[in-house]
Coordinates of C-alpha atoms and ligand atoms in Angstrom, one line a residue:
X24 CA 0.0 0.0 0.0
X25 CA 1.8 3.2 -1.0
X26 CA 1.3 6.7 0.8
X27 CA -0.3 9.6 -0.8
X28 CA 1.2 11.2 -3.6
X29 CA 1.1 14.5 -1.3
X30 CA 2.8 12.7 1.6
X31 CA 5.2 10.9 -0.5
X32 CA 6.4 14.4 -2.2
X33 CA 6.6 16.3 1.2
X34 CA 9.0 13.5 2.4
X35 CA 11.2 14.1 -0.8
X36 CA 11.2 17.8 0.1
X37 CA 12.2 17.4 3.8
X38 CA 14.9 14.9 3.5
X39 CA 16.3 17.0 0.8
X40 CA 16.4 19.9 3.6
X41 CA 17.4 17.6 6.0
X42 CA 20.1 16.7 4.2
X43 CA 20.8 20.7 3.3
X44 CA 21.0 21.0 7.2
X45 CA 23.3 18.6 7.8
X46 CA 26.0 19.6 5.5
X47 CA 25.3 23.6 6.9
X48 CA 26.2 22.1 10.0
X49 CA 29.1 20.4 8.9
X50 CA 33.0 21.7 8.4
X51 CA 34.4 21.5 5.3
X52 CA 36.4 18.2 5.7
X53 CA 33.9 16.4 7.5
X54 CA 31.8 16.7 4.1
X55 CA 34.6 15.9 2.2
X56 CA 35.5 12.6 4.3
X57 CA 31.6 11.7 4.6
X58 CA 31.6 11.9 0.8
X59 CA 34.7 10.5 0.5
X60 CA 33.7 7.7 2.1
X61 CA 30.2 7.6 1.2
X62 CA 30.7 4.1 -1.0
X63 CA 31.4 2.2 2.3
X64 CA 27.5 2.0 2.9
X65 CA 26.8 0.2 -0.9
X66 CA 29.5 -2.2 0.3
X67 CA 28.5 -2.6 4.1
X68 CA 24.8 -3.9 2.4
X69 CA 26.5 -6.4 0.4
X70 CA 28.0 -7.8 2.8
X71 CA 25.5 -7.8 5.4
X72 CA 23.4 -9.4 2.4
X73 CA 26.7 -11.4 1.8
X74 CA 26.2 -13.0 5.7
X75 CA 22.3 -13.0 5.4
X76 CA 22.1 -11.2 8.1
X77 CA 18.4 -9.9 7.5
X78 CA 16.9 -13.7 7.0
X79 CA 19.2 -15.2 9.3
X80 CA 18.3 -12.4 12.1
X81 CA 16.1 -14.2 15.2
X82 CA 14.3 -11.2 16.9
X83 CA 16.6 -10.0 20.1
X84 CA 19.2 -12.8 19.0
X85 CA 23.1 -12.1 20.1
X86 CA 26.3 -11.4 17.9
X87 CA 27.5 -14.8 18.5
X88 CA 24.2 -16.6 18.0
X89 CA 24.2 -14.6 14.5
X90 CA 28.2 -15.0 13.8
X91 CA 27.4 -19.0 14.7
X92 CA 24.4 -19.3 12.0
X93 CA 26.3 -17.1 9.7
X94 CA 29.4 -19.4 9.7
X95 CA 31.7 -16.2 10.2
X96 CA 33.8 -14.7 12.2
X97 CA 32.2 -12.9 15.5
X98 CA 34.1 -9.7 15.6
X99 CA 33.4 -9.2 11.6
X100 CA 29.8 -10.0 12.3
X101 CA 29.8 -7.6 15.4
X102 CA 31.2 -4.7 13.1
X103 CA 29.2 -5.3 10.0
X104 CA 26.1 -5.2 13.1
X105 CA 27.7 -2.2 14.2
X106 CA 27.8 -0.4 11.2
X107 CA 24.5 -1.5 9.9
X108 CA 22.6 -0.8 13.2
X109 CA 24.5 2.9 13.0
X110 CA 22.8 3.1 9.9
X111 CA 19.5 2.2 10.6
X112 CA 19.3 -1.0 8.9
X113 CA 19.1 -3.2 11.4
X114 CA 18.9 -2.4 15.9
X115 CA 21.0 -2.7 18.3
X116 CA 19.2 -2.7 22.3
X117 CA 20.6 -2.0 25.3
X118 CA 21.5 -5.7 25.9
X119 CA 23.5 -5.9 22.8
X120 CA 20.5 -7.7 21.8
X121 CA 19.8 -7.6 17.2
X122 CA 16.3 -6.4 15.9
X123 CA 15.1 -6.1 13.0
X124 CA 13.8 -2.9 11.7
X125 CA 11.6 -2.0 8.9
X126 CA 14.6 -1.7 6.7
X127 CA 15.9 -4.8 7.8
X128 CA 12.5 -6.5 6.0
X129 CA 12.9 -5.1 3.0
X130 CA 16.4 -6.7 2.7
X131 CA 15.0 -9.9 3.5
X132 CA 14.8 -12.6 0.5
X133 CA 11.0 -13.3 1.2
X134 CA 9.9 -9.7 0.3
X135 CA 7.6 -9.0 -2.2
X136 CA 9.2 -5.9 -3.4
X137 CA 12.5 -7.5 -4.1
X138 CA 14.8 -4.6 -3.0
X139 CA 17.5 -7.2 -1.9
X140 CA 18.5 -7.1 -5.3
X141 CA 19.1 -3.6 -5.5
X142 CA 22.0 -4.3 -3.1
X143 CA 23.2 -7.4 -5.5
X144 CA 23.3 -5.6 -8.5
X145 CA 25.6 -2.1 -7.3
X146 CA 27.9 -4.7 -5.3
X147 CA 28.6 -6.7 -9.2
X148 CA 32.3 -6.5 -9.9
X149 CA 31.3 -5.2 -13.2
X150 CA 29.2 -2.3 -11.5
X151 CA 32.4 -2.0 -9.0
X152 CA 34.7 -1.9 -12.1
X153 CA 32.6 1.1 -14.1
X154 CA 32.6 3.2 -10.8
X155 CA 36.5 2.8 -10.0
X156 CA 37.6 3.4 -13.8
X157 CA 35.0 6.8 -13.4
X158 CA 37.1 8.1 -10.7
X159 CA 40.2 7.6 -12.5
X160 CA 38.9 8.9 -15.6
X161 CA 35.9 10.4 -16.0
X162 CA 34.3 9.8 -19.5
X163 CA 31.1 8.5 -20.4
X164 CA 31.0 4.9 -21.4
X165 CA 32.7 4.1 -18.5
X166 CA 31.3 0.7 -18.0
X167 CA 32.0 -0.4 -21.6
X168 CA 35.7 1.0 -21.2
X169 CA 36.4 -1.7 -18.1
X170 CA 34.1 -4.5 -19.3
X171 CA 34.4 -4.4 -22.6
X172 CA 30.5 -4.4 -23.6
X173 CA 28.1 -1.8 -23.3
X174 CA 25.8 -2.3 -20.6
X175 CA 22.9 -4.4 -22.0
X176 CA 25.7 -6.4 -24.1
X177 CA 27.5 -7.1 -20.9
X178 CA 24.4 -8.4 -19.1
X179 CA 23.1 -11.2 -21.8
X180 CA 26.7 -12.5 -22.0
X181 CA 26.5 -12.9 -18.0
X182 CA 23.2 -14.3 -17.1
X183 CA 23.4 -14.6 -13.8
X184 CA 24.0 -10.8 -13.3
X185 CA 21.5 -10.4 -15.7
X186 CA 18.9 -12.2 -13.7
X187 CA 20.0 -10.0 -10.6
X188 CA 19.4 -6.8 -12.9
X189 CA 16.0 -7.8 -13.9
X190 CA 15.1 -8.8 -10.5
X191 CA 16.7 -5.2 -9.5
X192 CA 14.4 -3.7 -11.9
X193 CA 11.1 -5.9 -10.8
X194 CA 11.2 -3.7 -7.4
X195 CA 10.9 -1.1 -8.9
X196 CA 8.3 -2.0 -11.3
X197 CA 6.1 -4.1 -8.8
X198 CA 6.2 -0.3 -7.1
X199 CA 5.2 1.3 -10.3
X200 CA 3.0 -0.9 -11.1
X201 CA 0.7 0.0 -7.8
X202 CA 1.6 3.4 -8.1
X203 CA 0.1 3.6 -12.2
X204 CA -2.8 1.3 -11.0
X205 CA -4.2 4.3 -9.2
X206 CA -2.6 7.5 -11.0
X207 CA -3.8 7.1 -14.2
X208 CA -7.1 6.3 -15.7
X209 CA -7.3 2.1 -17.4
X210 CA -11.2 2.5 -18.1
X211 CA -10.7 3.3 -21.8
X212 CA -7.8 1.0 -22.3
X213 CA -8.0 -2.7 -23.4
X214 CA -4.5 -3.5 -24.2
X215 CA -1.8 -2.4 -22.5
X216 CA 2.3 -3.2 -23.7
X217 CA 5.1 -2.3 -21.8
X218 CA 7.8 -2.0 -23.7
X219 CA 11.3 -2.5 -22.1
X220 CA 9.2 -3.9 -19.4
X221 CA 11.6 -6.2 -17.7
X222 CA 10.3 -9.4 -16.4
X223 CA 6.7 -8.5 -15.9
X224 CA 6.7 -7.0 -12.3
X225 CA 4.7 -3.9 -13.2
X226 CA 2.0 -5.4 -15.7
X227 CA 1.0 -8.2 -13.6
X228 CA 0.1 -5.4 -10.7
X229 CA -1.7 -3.9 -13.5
X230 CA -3.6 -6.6 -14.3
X231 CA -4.5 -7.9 -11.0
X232 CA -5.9 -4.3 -10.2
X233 CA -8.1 -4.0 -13.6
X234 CA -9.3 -7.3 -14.4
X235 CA -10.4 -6.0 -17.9
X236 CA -6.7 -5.3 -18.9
X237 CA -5.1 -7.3 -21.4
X238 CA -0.9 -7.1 -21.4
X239 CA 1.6 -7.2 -23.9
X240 CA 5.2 -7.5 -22.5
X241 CA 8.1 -6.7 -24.8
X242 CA 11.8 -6.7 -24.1
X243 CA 14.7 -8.3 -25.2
X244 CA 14.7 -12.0 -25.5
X245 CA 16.8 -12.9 -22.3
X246 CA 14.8 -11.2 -20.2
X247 CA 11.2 -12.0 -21.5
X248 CA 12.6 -16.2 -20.8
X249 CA 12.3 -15.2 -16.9
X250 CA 9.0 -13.5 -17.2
X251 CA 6.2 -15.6 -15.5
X252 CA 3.3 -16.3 -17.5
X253 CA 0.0 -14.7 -16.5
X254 CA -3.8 -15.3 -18.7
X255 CA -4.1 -12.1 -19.8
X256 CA -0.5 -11.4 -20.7
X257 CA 1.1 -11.7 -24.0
X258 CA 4.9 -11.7 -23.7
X259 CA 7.0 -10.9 -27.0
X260 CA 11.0 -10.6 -27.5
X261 CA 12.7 -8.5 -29.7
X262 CA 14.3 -4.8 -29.8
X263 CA 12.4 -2.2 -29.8
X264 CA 14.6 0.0 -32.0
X265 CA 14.0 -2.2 -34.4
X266 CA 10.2 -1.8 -33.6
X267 CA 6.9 -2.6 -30.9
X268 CA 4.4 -4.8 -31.1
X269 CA 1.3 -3.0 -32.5
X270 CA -2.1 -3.2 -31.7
X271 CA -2.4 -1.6 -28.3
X272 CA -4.1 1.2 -27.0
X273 CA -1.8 2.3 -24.1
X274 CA 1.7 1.8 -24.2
X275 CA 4.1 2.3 -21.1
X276 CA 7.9 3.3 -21.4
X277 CA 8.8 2.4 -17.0
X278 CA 12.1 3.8 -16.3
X279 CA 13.4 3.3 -20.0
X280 CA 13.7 6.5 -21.9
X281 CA 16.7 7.5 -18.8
X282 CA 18.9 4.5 -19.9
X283 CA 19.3 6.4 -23.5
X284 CA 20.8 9.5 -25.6
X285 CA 18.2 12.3 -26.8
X286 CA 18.6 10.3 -30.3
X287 CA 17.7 7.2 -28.9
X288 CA 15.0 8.1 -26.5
X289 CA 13.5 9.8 -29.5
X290 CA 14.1 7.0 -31.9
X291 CA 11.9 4.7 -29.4
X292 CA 9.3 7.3 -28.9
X293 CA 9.0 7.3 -32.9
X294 CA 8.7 3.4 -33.1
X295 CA 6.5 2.9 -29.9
X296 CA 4.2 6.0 -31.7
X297 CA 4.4 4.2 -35.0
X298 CA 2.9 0.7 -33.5
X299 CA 0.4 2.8 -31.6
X300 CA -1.0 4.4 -34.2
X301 CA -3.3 7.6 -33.9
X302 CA -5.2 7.1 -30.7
X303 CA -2.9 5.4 -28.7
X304 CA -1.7 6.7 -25.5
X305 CA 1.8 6.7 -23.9
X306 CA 3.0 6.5 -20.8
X307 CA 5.8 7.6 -19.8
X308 CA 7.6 7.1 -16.1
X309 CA 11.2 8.4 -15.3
X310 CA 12.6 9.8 -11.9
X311 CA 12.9 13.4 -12.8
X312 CA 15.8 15.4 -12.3
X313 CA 15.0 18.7 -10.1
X314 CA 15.5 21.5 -11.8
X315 CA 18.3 23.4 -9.5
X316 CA 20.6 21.0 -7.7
X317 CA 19.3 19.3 -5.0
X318 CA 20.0 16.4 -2.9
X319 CA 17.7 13.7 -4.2
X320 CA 17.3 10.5 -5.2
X321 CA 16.9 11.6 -8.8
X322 CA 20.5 13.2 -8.3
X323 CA 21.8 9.9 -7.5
X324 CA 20.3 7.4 -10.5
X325 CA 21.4 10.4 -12.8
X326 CA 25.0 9.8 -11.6
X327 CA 24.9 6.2 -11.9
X328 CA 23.5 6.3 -15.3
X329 CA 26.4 8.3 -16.2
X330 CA 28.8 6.0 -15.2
X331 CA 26.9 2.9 -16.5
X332 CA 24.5 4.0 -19.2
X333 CA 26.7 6.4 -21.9
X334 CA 23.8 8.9 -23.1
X335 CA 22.1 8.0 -20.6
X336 CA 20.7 10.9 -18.2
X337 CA 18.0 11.7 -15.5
X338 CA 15.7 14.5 -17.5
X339 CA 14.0 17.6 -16.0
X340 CA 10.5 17.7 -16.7
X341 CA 11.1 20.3 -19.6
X342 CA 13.8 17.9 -20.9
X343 CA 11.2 14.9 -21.2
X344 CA 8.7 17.3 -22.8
X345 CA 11.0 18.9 -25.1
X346 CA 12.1 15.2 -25.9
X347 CA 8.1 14.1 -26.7
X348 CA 7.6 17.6 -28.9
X349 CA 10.7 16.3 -31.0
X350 CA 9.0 13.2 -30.9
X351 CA 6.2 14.7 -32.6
X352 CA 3.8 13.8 -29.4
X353 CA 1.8 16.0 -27.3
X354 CA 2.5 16.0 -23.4
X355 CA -1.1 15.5 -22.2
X356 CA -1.0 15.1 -18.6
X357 CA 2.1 15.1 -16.3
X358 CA 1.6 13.4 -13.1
X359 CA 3.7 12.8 -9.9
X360 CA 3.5 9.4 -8.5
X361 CA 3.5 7.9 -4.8
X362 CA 7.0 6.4 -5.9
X363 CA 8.6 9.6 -6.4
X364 CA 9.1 9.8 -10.4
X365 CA 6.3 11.8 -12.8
X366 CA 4.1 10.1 -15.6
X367 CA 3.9 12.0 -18.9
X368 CA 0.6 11.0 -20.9
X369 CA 1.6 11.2 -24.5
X370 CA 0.0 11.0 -27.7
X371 CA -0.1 12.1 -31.4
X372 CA -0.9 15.4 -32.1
Ligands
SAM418 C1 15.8 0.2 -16.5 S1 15.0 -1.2 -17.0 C2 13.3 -0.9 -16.7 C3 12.5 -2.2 -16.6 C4 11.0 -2.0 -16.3 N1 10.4 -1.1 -17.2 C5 10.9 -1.5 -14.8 O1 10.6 -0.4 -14.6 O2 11.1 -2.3 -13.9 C6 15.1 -1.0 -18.8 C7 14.6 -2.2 -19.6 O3 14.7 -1.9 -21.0 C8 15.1 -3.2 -21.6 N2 15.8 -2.9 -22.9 C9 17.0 -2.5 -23.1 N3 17.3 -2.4 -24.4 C10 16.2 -2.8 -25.0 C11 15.8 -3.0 -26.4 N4 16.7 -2.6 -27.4 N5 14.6 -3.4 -26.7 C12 13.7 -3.7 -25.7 N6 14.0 -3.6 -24.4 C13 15.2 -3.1 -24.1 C14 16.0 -3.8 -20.6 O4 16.1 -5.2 -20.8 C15 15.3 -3.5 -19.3 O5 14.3 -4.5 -18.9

């Protein structure tokens, strides 16, 4: 159950000022150490993750009881505890005495939203490799430069990190997926395709919430194999800047258009409009990026999509509409959604 958009936006506003205060309050150096050192939290998740530490956790359990299930040293465990407890990813009583919190939940393998991955996927070697060869030298394509592939290449050559991307990508969609169910309106739509929609997580939470919906899931063929199949859903591989399925009346673009260069963004706006035809609609979802600096979320994903996804680029909301107008769509409606990015209602002029 998500929060109200209104709730979920305030939130974004006051951690962003939050986070101005703490850095107001701070000496120069300690910013520059706490940034400095700011990777040590992506790597203190892995290897909490690494231990299991959220599944293996019994409620008010000890180091050692944890350290002895684990298999691991008691000290390391204490310190990864330490640091993860500091953080607010897990308790600490009193007692010394380990409790979960509501962080600690999410992490766990039996959650539905699947952020576990999340954790997976930035802790890859390859994902470790693009970031280290950034620092040194900052260009874009960084990730091709120290793994040889571009991105998407790279990932159906390794399927196993592949498989961790797409379930990366599913927690997010699962959340999209509740959050579109309610923003935008499915009574006129029949047949919905999601193109570039992963392995299915947001169409099935569509389909479950409007039992007249019919799906169409499109993405490249790797990914489509790990979809589940579903009665109402139609899943097809191929590329879709080579083309999209036609024949639907809504089609969604979840978190796709950031991955890609103007060009490219606008080259599959052009073929998703094409297979659409006149009336269809399009929906657009992408985190957006504020329009001064500010310290959020968006900020972040636009960083890692530079170091990861050349071209690749968290848009303002006048970028995405200027990128639709050269697309020769209309911007209907722009939306904000209870998971933080906007919807941008599309269609032909
Ligand atoms: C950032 S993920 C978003 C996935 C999903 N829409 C979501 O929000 O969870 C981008 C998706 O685009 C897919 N993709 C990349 N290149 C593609 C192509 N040429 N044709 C079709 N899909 C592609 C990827 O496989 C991936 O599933």
């Amino acid at each position: 159950v998500l929060p109200p958009v209104v709730a979920t936006r305030a939130v974004e506003r006051l951690r962003a000022l939050l986070s101005w205060l703490m850095r107001a309050i701070s000496p120069p150096p300690v910013q520059i150490v706490d940034g400095a050192v700011a990777g040590l939290d992506q790597v203190a998740l892995g290897a909490m993750l690494a231990l299991d530490i959220p599944d293996r956790l019994v409620n008010a359990g000890t180091v050692d009881e944890l350290a002895a299930a684990a298999d691991a040293d008691v000290d390391l465990v204490e310190r990864i505890v330490n640091y993860g407890a500091a953080r607010g990813w897990l308790r600490v009583d009193r007692r010394g005495r380990i409790h979960a919190t509501g962080v600690t939940r999410f992490l766990r393998r039996d959650h539905p939203g699947g952020w576990r991955a999340w954790v997976e996927l930035v802790n890859g070697t390859e994902v470790h490799a693009a970031m280290a060869r950034f620092a040194a030298l900052p260009t874009t394509g960084a990730f091709e430069a120290a793994n040889g592939k571009p991105f998407f290449e790279w990932m159906e050559h390794h399927p196993d990190r592949h498989a961790v991307f797409d379930r990366a990508m599913s927690s997010a969609g699962y959340l999209h997926g509740h959050a579109l169910a309610s923003a935008v309106s499915w009574s006129s739509t029949d047949r919905v395709c999601d193109v570039g929609g992963g392995t299915g997580a947001t169409l099935r939470v569509l389909l479950e919430r409007h039992p007249h919906l019919r799906g169409v899931l499109f993405d490249l063929p790797p990914v489509v194999a790990r979809a589940a199949p579903h009665d109402r859903l139609t899943i097809v591989d191929g590329d879709a800047f080579a083309g999209v399925p036609s024949g639907c009346d809504t089609y969604l673009l979840v978190n796709v258009l950031h991955a890609w260069t103007d060009d490219d963004a606008g080259r599959l706006l052009g073929n998703v409009a094409t297979a659409g035809g006149r009336d269809a609609r399009i929906v657009v979802v992408d985190a957006v990026r504020p329009r001064r600096p500010r310290d959020r979320l968006a900020m972040r994903i636009d960083m890692h999509l530079l170091i990861v996804a050349p071209g690749g680029r968290v848009r303002t909301v006048a970028e995405q509409q200027s990128l639709a107008t050269r697309a020769g769509l209309v911007v209907r409606r722009v939306t904000w959604l209870a998971s933080g990015d906007a919807v941008y209602e599309l269609s032909r002029r």
